[in-house]
C-alpha cells in the first residue's frame, strides 16, 4: 500500500495499536469498499502490532435489509446506538465501528437524529470502554459536527480513507484536535471542500460582511456580559473560599445538625457550580430544594438561584426560568414593582437577581435582563463590571449609539502604554463599540495603544483576564484582514497565545477555548482570502471544536451559541454545492432562528440569522429549489429592523438582503 491513502489507513492502524483506553476516531470513507478494506486491514494488523486480544465490533445498520427505503430511527437505535452505549460485559473493551459508510442522502435525517441522541448520552462512554471508530461518507461529516458537537469535539484523530491503494496527493493529513499551528495547515480533503470559482472573492466578501456586522465581543466576549452576575462564583474560586470541598463529601455527618449539613451542601454546590461541574451542582441544588420543602426560605431561594444558573448555562434556560421565578417570588421581586421588600437577606436577594438576569439573557429576553440588573443595583455595590456589561448589552439590543454615550464621549488615550487591568477592560469594550460603528481606524488605534504594553512587567494582568490579551491581538488581526493588510494579519496570528496555558485555571477554565475559537476563525478567514476554500475549511472545523470545548465549562451561553452559529455558517460557506451541504445550511438557519427566541431583541443574533438565510437561499437557488425565494424574503424581513441604527455594516446587510439573489 502506497501514497496518501495507504498512509491514512496506516496511521489509524498505528493509533489503535497503541491505544489502551477509550478514544474516538473519525474515518471519512470514500465508499463502502473503503470501509470494508479498513476493517479487514485492522483485523489483520492489530494482532501483529501487539493487540491480539482485542475484539472488533462493526455496528452496521444496513446488513440484511430487503427494502430500499430510508433507514429508520428504530433500526439505528437497535443496531447501533444501544450496542454502542450498552454493550455486553464481554465487549466493553472492544473496538466499535459505527459504520455509516453506506448512508444515502435519504438517510441523512435519521443519522442526524442518531448523532444528536448520541450527543445527549455522550457521558455513557468513558475510560472503561474501548475505542470507537466512526466511518462515514464525507457528506455526513458536517451533519455529525452540527448535531453532535460535544462528541465531535473529543475525537483523537481524523483520517481520509480512500478505496484505492495507489498514490494520491489529495488526502487529508491526520491532525490532533488539540494541536496548534498557523496559516498553512494541511488543507481539508478535496472531495469535501469547494474549489476556487469565479465567485470566490465575492464569497469571501460576504463572510467579511458578517464579521463587520457582529463585533468580536458579541461572539467571544460574553464573559464580560455575564461578569456582574457570576462575580460571586469567580471570587469564591479566587479566594479558595472552600479549601478542600472533597472533605465535605467524605466526612461523616451523622452528629451534625441538619441545618448545618444543608449549609455545607449549599456551599459545596456553589463550589461545584463555580468550578463548572454543572451536573453535580444541579443534583445538589435539587436535593437541597427537595429537603427544605419551603421551611427555610433563604436556603430555598439560594438553591433555586444556583439551580437556575446551572441549567441556563448548559442550554436549558427555559427550564431554568421557572426555578428562577420561584427564587424571585421568595425574595419579593415583582416585574415593574416599586423597590424590593426586605423579605430575605440582601445577599440572597442579590443572588436571585443575578441568577435571573443571567437566565433571561440566555433566553434572549434582554429587556428583562436589564430590568433585573437595575434592581440588582439597588441591593449591591455598583461596579465597573456592571457598567461595561450594560454597554455590551445595549449594543446587543441595537442601541450602539447609547452604548457609546454610556462609555463617555472622550477620545481614546494617546499613550502607547496600557493603563492597568481591570480598568483597561473599559478600553477593550470601547474598541468593540467603535468596531460596531464602523470606525475601524479608531479601533485599530486603540488596539495599538493597548497591545504595546502587554509585555511590560509593570502591567498587572489578572489570571482570569488572561485570554482578553489574546482576544485583543486576534481582534487586531481581524481588523487588518478587513483593511486588506493580510501580511500584518498573518504576523499577528502567528504570535504565541497566552490563554492556552491558562485554560485550566479554575477561575476561567473556558478562556483558552474561547480565544482558540476566535484565533481559528480569524485564521480561517485569512486562509480563505489567501489560499482559497481548502485552506479555510480546516480552520473553521478547528474553531467548531474549540467552541464545543468552551461549552463544557462556559457561563456565557448566548455568546457561545452565536459563535457556534457564525463559525458553522462560515464553514458551510466554503463547501461545494450539493444536497448534504444544503441540509447543513438549513440546520444553521434553525440554530439562528432558535437563538433569536420569542422576543428577537438580540440584534447580533439577528445579523447572523440574516446571513444564514442568505446562504440557505443561495444554495436553494443553485439546486433549482422553488423555495429559494421565500428564504431570501425571510432574510430581507429579518434584516429590516437592523437599518438606520448607526451601524454601517447592518445598513449594508439590509441592502444586500433586499437585492435579488
XYZ file of C-alpha atoms in Angstrom:
661
model
C 0.000 0.000 0.000
C 1.437 3.333 -1.020
C 0.594 7.007 -1.165
C -1.625 9.214 0.946
C -4.495 6.748 1.059
C -2.337 3.974 2.429
C -0.692 6.408 4.811
C -4.046 7.367 6.274
C -5.005 3.753 6.971
C -1.558 3.004 8.381
C -1.747 5.938 10.770
C -5.151 4.850 12.033
C -3.913 1.270 12.455
C -0.935 2.511 14.483
C -3.134 4.748 16.623
C -5.428 1.839 17.504
C -2.481 -0.472 18.117
C -1.022 1.921 20.681
C -4.302 2.839 22.351
C -5.420 1.052 25.505
C -8.440 3.117 26.523
C -11.392 4.995 25.088
C -10.608 7.199 22.084
C -12.850 8.369 19.269
C -11.532 8.392 15.697
C -13.243 9.703 12.576
C -12.683 7.910 9.283
C -14.085 9.700 6.214
C -14.572 6.768 3.852
C -14.680 7.358 0.115
C -17.028 4.372 -0.348
C -18.379 1.296 1.441
C -15.500 -0.647 -0.178
C -13.044 1.673 1.546
C -14.753 0.960 4.885
C -14.599 -2.808 4.230
C -10.900 -2.569 3.409
C -10.206 -0.583 6.577
C -11.908 -3.133 8.826
C -10.132 -6.003 7.053
C -6.749 -4.351 7.490
C -7.359 -3.650 11.176
C -8.451 -7.253 11.716
C -5.222 -8.499 10.166
C -2.766 -5.917 11.517
C -3.765 -5.277 15.134
C -2.775 -8.770 16.390
C 0.593 -8.391 14.676
C 1.106 -4.998 16.306
C 0.503 -6.178 19.856
C -3.264 -6.315 20.350
C -4.103 -9.995 19.764
C -6.841 -9.974 22.377
C -8.876 -7.048 21.080
C -12.270 -7.698 19.504
C -13.692 -5.663 16.643
C -17.438 -4.985 16.608
C -18.930 -3.474 13.453
C -22.239 -1.703 14.046
C -23.604 -1.540 10.509
C -27.376 -0.988 10.210
C -27.714 -1.812 6.502
C -26.858 -5.521 6.538
C -29.807 -7.786 5.901
C -32.183 -5.054 4.770
C -34.516 -6.213 1.999
C -36.165 -2.882 1.183
C -34.568 0.134 -0.452
C -36.256 2.580 1.923
C -34.747 5.250 4.175
C -33.168 3.974 7.354
C -35.490 4.316 10.349
C -34.712 5.684 13.805
C -35.612 2.302 15.277
C -33.093 0.482 13.117
C -30.336 2.882 14.141
C -31.283 2.599 17.802
C -31.399 -1.217 17.797
C -28.376 -1.871 15.588
C -26.041 0.983 16.517
C -26.927 3.177 19.488
C -27.874 0.550 22.081
C -24.992 -1.852 21.263
C -22.597 1.108 21.364
C -23.763 2.622 24.643
C -24.669 -0.595 26.469
C -22.560 -3.456 25.109
C -22.388 -6.853 26.808
C -19.712 -7.056 29.503
C -17.504 -9.177 27.241
C -17.418 -6.420 24.599
C -16.765 -3.408 26.833
C -13.112 -3.229 25.788
C -13.756 -3.938 22.120
C -13.141 -1.528 19.256
C -16.577 -0.494 17.995
C -17.065 0.703 14.414
C -20.071 2.973 13.868
C -20.456 2.319 10.155
C -22.392 4.937 8.189
C -20.390 4.392 5.008
C -23.443 3.087 3.113
C -25.635 6.054 4.055
C -27.718 7.521 1.237
C -28.971 11.077 1.155
C -32.436 9.873 2.175
C -30.899 8.574 5.420
C -29.419 11.941 6.427
C -32.242 12.936 8.775
C -32.152 9.578 10.589
C -28.384 9.753 11.050
C -28.723 13.348 12.276
C -31.193 12.228 14.956
C -28.878 9.352 15.884
C -25.896 11.701 16.260
C -27.994 14.118 18.316
C -29.142 11.351 20.656
C -25.578 10.091 20.987
C -24.555 13.643 21.926
C -27.118 13.626 24.734
C -25.762 10.293 26.033
C -22.087 11.163 25.492
C -21.128 10.668 29.145
C -22.008 6.967 29.000
C -18.777 6.227 27.128
C -15.683 6.593 29.275
C -12.356 5.162 30.422
C -13.822 1.676 30.917
C -14.741 1.404 27.229
C -12.713 0.578 24.176
C -12.121 2.750 21.155
C -14.803 3.938 18.729
C -14.180 4.475 15.013
C -16.909 6.418 13.183
C -16.841 5.554 9.460
C -18.925 7.875 7.336
C -19.067 9.423 3.877
C -17.699 12.936 3.584
C -21.190 14.382 3.163
C -22.232 13.212 6.651
C -19.275 14.896 8.388
C -20.959 18.309 8.717
C -24.152 16.622 9.927
C -22.154 14.809 12.626
C -20.364 18.059 13.588
C -23.502 20.178 13.835
C -25.833 17.676 15.557
C -23.290 16.123 17.956
C -20.835 18.951 18.674
C -19.673 17.562 22.019
C -18.969 14.088 20.626
C -17.308 15.664 17.574
C -15.021 17.726 19.809
C -13.440 14.744 21.599
C -12.153 12.891 18.576
C -8.471 11.991 18.848
C -7.738 11.901 15.138
C -9.331 12.272 11.742
C -8.453 10.303 8.612
C -9.494 10.180 4.974
C -9.809 6.558 3.817
C -9.679 6.058 0.063
C -10.636 2.760 -1.524
C -7.585 2.836 -3.781
C -4.129 1.809 -2.680
C -2.338 3.788 -5.355
C -0.614 7.048 -4.656
C -2.790 10.125 -4.241
C -1.952 13.649 -3.289
C -5.339 14.964 -2.211
C -5.701 13.246 1.145
C -6.246 14.998 4.462
C -3.303 14.782 6.796
C -4.360 13.459 10.185
C -4.273 16.064 12.919
C -4.828 16.108 16.638
C -7.750 18.262 17.801
C -5.617 19.994 20.402
C -2.658 20.712 18.160
C -1.653 24.277 17.416
C -0.475 25.501 14.051
C -0.877 28.644 11.987
C -1.839 29.639 8.468
C -0.626 26.967 6.098
C -2.023 23.954 7.976
C -2.906 20.825 5.992
C -5.999 21.511 3.854
C -9.177 19.519 4.159
C -9.988 16.773 1.700
C -10.566 17.954 -1.848
C -13.736 15.883 -2.045
C -15.232 17.837 0.852
C -14.094 21.380 0.222
C -15.183 23.698 -2.551
C -12.592 24.515 -5.168
C -11.852 28.022 -6.341
C -14.523 29.502 -8.567
C -15.303 32.735 -10.319
C -17.320 33.897 -7.303
C -14.651 33.093 -4.697
C -13.796 36.736 -3.994
C -17.477 37.583 -3.656
C -17.948 34.708 -1.194
C -15.073 35.977 0.948
C -16.602 39.453 0.918
C -19.912 38.026 2.182
C -18.012 36.406 5.072
C -16.238 39.671 5.871
C -19.596 41.447 5.781
C -20.850 39.119 8.513
C -17.777 39.767 10.666
C -18.183 43.526 10.265
C -21.803 43.182 11.390
C -21.067 41.129 14.522
C -18.193 42.660 16.540
C -15.718 40.342 18.305
C -17.068 40.649 21.850
C -20.567 39.668 20.652
C -19.108 36.281 19.697
C -16.152 35.828 22.027
C -16.720 38.316 24.857
C -19.799 37.059 26.660
C -17.696 36.627 29.795
C -17.713 40.432 30.108
C -21.515 40.482 29.786
C -22.141 37.870 32.495
C -19.338 39.018 34.813
C -21.522 41.029 37.240
C -23.910 38.088 37.502
C -21.246 35.460 38.248
C -18.817 37.584 40.263
C -19.552 35.632 43.442
C -18.588 32.398 41.683
C -15.343 33.925 40.404
C -14.424 35.393 43.785
C -15.210 32.141 45.594
C -12.692 30.284 43.467
C -10.086 33.040 43.531
C -10.236 33.239 47.329
C -10.340 29.451 47.744
C -13.445 30.004 49.853
C -13.701 26.243 50.361
C -10.218 24.889 50.872
C -10.985 21.260 50.115
C -14.562 20.547 49.019
C -13.956 16.812 48.895
C -13.656 16.647 52.678
C -17.315 17.600 52.999
C -18.260 14.694 50.783
C -16.158 12.234 52.762
C -16.689 13.426 56.336
C -19.392 11.691 58.373
C -22.288 13.999 59.133
C -24.359 11.822 61.486
C -23.820 14.075 64.513
C -24.085 17.388 62.666
C -27.416 19.253 62.956
C -29.389 19.059 59.674
C -29.412 22.854 59.116
C -25.619 22.917 59.273
C -25.401 19.968 56.880
C -27.670 21.842 54.466
C -25.495 24.954 54.662
C -22.382 22.919 53.968
C -24.039 21.252 50.992
C -25.124 24.650 49.746
C -21.516 25.866 49.867
C -20.365 22.669 48.157
C -22.983 23.124 45.408
C -21.745 26.675 44.915
C -18.185 25.420 44.619
C -19.202 22.837 42.021
C -21.057 25.476 40.028
C -18.068 27.812 40.234
C -15.699 25.085 39.040
C -18.081 24.190 36.199
C -19.224 20.780 37.428
C -22.710 21.673 36.351
C -24.447 18.297 36.641
C -23.092 17.744 40.163
C -24.183 21.236 41.179
C -27.628 20.627 39.705
C -28.011 17.416 41.679
C -27.010 19.040 44.974
C -29.241 22.078 44.482
C -32.209 19.870 43.571
C -31.653 17.769 46.708
C -31.496 20.884 48.899
C -34.698 22.290 47.418
C -36.494 18.988 47.916
C -35.379 18.613 51.542
C -36.052 22.224 52.504
C -39.648 21.801 51.341
C -40.293 25.527 51.799
C -39.375 25.530 55.505
C -36.193 27.571 55.007
C -36.951 30.376 52.577
C -33.388 31.698 52.448
C -31.844 28.326 51.720
C -34.553 27.521 49.171
C -34.132 30.836 47.340
C -30.348 30.432 47.347
C -30.582 26.873 45.970
C -33.193 27.823 43.361
C -30.909 30.615 42.142
C -27.950 28.250 41.836
C -30.042 25.598 40.101
C -31.378 28.096 37.572
C -27.816 29.154 36.695
C -26.598 25.562 36.317
C -29.473 24.841 33.929
C -29.221 28.081 31.940
C -25.519 27.841 31.120
C -25.970 24.278 29.851
C -28.673 25.236 27.367
C -31.803 24.654 29.460
C -32.731 28.276 30.045
C -36.470 27.718 29.567
C -36.433 25.142 32.384
C -34.184 27.413 34.445
C -36.656 30.281 34.135
C -39.245 28.520 36.290
C -36.806 27.892 39.139
C -35.502 31.443 38.897
C -39.028 32.849 39.068
C -39.626 30.908 42.301
C -36.485 32.437 43.792
C -37.660 35.938 42.813
C -41.031 35.274 44.406
C -39.357 34.271 47.657
C -37.280 37.463 47.799
C -40.315 39.580 46.881
C -39.336 40.878 43.447
C -42.116 41.725 41.010
C -41.623 42.955 37.452
C -42.459 46.648 37.267
C -42.813 46.960 41.044
C -41.532 49.835 43.180
C -38.431 48.675 45.000
C -37.794 45.396 46.745
C -39.469 44.417 50.042
C -36.928 43.233 52.625
C -38.214 39.661 52.842
C -34.815 37.957 52.849
C -31.210 38.983 53.355
C -29.596 41.327 50.812
C -27.126 38.576 49.873
C -29.845 36.062 48.976
C -31.831 38.779 47.184
C -28.775 39.740 45.131
C -28.140 36.089 44.245
C -31.702 35.682 42.972
C -31.476 38.840 40.864
C -28.070 37.909 39.410
C -29.196 34.390 38.557
C -32.387 35.568 36.882
C -30.596 38.250 34.888
C -28.286 35.540 33.550
C -31.211 33.236 32.749
C -33.140 35.953 30.910
C -30.046 36.908 28.896
C -29.538 33.276 27.916
C -33.165 33.173 26.761
C -32.700 36.329 24.683
C -35.019 38.360 26.914
C -32.595 41.260 27.003
C -35.033 43.877 28.309
C -35.986 41.598 31.195
C -32.303 41.036 31.977
C -31.797 44.825 32.013
C -34.680 45.316 34.468
C -33.268 42.681 36.815
C -29.818 44.197 36.573
C -31.194 47.606 37.525
C -32.929 46.051 40.532
C -29.623 44.419 41.459
C -28.016 47.865 41.590
C -30.370 48.771 44.464
C -29.129 45.935 46.706
C -25.446 45.633 45.793
C -22.471 47.895 45.352
C -22.006 49.457 41.897
C -19.088 48.172 39.855
C -17.339 48.909 36.592
C -18.127 45.333 35.521
C -21.849 46.093 35.682
C -21.433 49.283 33.658
C -19.406 47.549 30.947
C -21.852 44.641 30.849
C -24.649 47.132 30.292
C -22.703 48.788 27.472
C -22.361 45.459 25.672
C -25.996 44.580 26.291
C -27.143 47.901 24.846
C -25.151 47.080 21.713
C -26.747 43.629 21.605
C -30.166 45.288 21.591
C -29.179 47.510 18.666
C -28.609 50.635 20.764
C -24.986 51.100 19.756
C -25.175 54.910 19.982
C -26.494 54.692 23.546
C -23.731 52.221 24.385
C -21.107 54.654 23.148
C -22.713 57.525 25.062
C -22.632 55.457 28.249
C -18.914 54.940 27.830
C -18.425 58.706 27.570
C -17.502 60.967 24.704
C -13.758 61.204 25.463
C -11.206 60.124 22.910
C -9.040 57.052 23.257
C -5.926 57.601 25.404
C -2.958 58.678 23.266
C -0.464 56.897 25.493
C 1.116 53.874 23.799
C 1.094 52.038 27.140
C -1.580 50.017 28.814
C -3.419 51.504 31.730
C -3.826 48.547 34.085
C -6.256 45.710 34.189
C -9.126 45.676 35.012
C -9.528 49.422 34.215
C -8.293 48.718 30.713
C -11.254 46.438 30.075
C -13.282 49.609 29.524
C -10.962 50.419 26.625
C -11.482 46.920 25.203
C -15.255 47.455 25.343
C -14.892 50.915 23.792
C -12.851 49.430 20.937
C -15.608 46.877 20.341
C -18.246 49.621 20.164
C -16.065 51.572 17.714
C -15.762 48.390 15.641
C -19.565 48.050 15.611
C -19.987 51.653 14.477
C -17.628 51.075 11.569
C -14.850 53.267 12.979
C -12.187 50.708 12.138
C -9.243 53.121 12.122
C -10.113 54.415 15.596
C -10.490 50.843 16.876
C -7.125 49.992 15.336
C -5.507 52.942 17.124
C -6.961 51.831 20.444
C -5.711 48.294 19.983
C -2.233 49.521 19.117
C -2.213 51.527 22.351
C -3.448 48.533 24.300
C -1.131 45.918 22.847
C 2.065 47.939 23.014
C 2.275 47.453 26.783
C 1.293 43.783 27.074
C 4.882 42.682 27.640
C 5.606 45.410 30.201
C 6.425 43.832 33.551
C 4.838 46.788 35.352
C 1.449 45.901 33.942
C -0.644 43.543 36.043
C -2.763 41.003 34.204
C -5.089 39.027 36.431
C -5.081 35.332 35.557
C -8.824 35.262 34.969
C -8.492 38.022 32.361
C -5.514 36.465 30.582
C -7.426 35.391 27.493
C -8.502 39.016 26.931
C -4.948 39.834 25.857
C -5.138 37.083 23.238
C -8.527 38.241 22.059
C -7.205 41.775 21.638
C -4.384 40.526 19.392
C -6.806 38.448 17.351
C -9.141 41.438 17.021
C -6.171 43.437 15.732
C -5.516 40.687 13.159
C -9.181 40.669 12.115
C -9.087 44.432 11.595
C -6.001 44.055 9.386
C -7.861 41.447 7.320
C -10.781 43.860 6.938
C -8.329 46.568 5.876
C -6.715 44.231 3.324
C -3.305 44.010 5.067
C -3.049 40.221 5.056
C 0.684 40.200 5.751
C 0.269 42.091 9.029
C -2.713 39.888 9.968
C -0.592 36.787 9.408
C 2.135 38.142 11.701
C -0.361 38.850 14.470
C -1.983 35.433 14.203
C 1.415 33.705 14.289
C 2.262 35.091 17.740
C 2.129 32.598 20.629
C -1.086 32.705 22.605
C -1.192 33.082 26.376
C -4.585 31.603 27.056
C -3.819 28.004 26.094
C -1.517 27.595 29.096
C -4.064 29.224 31.373
C -7.195 27.494 30.105
C -7.242 25.102 33.053
C -7.131 27.948 35.598
C -10.182 27.380 37.775
C -11.421 30.960 37.629
C -11.532 30.968 33.814
C -11.431 27.372 32.555
C -13.034 28.342 29.254
C -10.640 31.183 28.438
C -8.281 29.165 26.270
C -11.103 27.588 24.265
C -12.778 30.953 23.715
C -9.539 32.527 22.463
C -8.709 29.397 20.444
C -12.065 29.545 18.663
C -11.534 33.225 17.812
C -7.992 32.546 16.575
C -9.154 29.678 14.359
C -11.997 31.770 12.917
C -9.665 34.657 12.043
C -7.090 32.230 10.618
C -9.820 30.637 8.518
C -10.858 33.992 7.065
C -7.220 34.811 6.300
C -6.678 31.397 4.702
C -9.833 31.832 2.626
C -8.567 35.202 1.374
C -5.056 33.958 0.568
C -5.337 30.215 -0.130
C -8.949 29.642 -1.062
C -11.646 27.446 0.437
C -9.401 24.444 1.020
C -7.256 26.340 3.490
C -10.265 27.796 5.309
C -12.284 24.649 5.983
C -9.763 23.051 8.332
C -9.535 26.235 10.382
C -13.304 26.552 10.679
C -13.543 22.916 11.793
C -10.932 23.663 14.443
C -12.936 26.679 15.576
C -16.018 24.482 15.996
C -14.023 22.073 18.166
C -12.879 24.949 20.364
C -16.467 26.202 20.695
C -17.556 22.733 21.805
C -14.761 22.587 24.402
C -15.743 26.052 25.627
C -19.309 24.776 26.001
C -18.231 22.236 28.599
C -17.241 24.997 31.024
C -18.589 28.317 29.747
C -21.051 30.508 31.615
C -21.845 32.817 28.685
C -24.300 30.596 26.827
C -25.724 33.206 24.423
C -22.424 34.447 23.002
C -21.195 30.859 22.704
C -24.240 29.887 20.655
C -23.747 32.940 18.471
C -20.136 31.884 17.930
C -21.204 28.336 17.077
C -23.770 29.505 14.525
C -21.389 32.031 12.946
C -18.499 29.567 12.655
C -20.748 26.791 11.328
C -22.128 29.206 8.734
C -18.628 30.171 7.575
C -17.611 26.511 7.434
C -20.608 25.622 5.280
C -19.997 28.651 3.041
C -16.654 27.204 1.859
C -18.176 23.831 0.934
C -19.369 22.819 -2.533
C -22.949 22.756 -3.726
C -24.897 19.593 -3.023
C -27.755 18.189 -1.000
C -25.789 17.343 2.182
C -24.487 20.896 2.461
C -27.948 22.251 1.750
C -29.183 20.262 4.751
C -26.314 21.641 6.845
C -27.209 25.208 5.797
C -30.812 24.558 6.791
C -29.585 23.380 10.206
C -27.683 26.636 10.771
C -30.826 28.567 9.832
C -32.694 26.601 12.509
C -29.961 27.351 15.051
C -30.058 31.056 14.253
C -33.849 31.238 14.442
C -33.827 29.419 17.782
C -31.193 31.831 19.083
C -33.393 34.806 18.188
C -36.026 33.399 20.551
C -39.509 34.719 21.174
C -38.506 38.377 21.588
C -35.964 38.743 18.750
C -34.278 41.504 20.781
C -30.770 40.236 20.117
C -29.565 42.214 17.090
C -26.239 40.377 16.958
C -28.075 37.083 16.554
C -30.386 38.781 14.055
C -27.396 39.686 11.861
C -26.236 36.042 11.969
C -29.745 34.854 11.101
C -29.857 37.186 8.079
C -26.536 35.794 6.831
C -27.710 32.211 7.447
C -30.917 32.701 5.455
C -28.971 34.327 2.602
C -26.582 31.347 2.428
C -29.536 28.958 2.535
C -31.298 30.885 -0.247
C -28.123 30.818 -2.357
C -27.862 27.051 -2.048
C -31.559 26.533 -2.738
C -31.300 28.659 -5.872
C -28.253 26.710 -7.028
C -30.193 23.478 -6.559
C -33.150 24.889 -8.513
C -35.440 24.637 -5.494
C -38.660 26.600 -5.613
C -38.439 27.846 -2.019
C -35.253 29.862 -2.611
C -37.356 32.992 -2.973
C -39.081 32.521 0.391
C -35.705 32.023 2.102
C -34.430 35.250 0.537
C -37.593 37.070 1.608
C -37.125 35.818 5.164
C -33.568 37.200 5.124
C -34.854 40.596 3.973
C -37.587 40.648 6.624
C -35.124 39.775 9.377
C -32.683 42.423 8.162
C -35.149 45.321 8.071
C -35.021 46.198 11.827
C -31.214 46.486 11.574
C -31.377 49.550 9.328
C -30.895 53.126 10.486
C -29.339 52.275 13.841
C -25.960 53.870 13.240
C -24.165 50.641 12.329
C -22.895 50.817 8.727
C -22.386 47.054 8.461
C -26.023 46.495 9.408
C -27.192 49.007 6.816
C -25.152 47.143 4.204
C -26.655 43.845 5.359
C -30.144 45.321 4.890
C -29.262 46.461 1.352
C -27.665 43.111 0.477
C -30.671 41.151 1.764
C -33.039 43.333 -0.258
C -31.181 42.719 -3.519
C -32.407 39.857 -5.716
C -30.029 36.905 -5.429
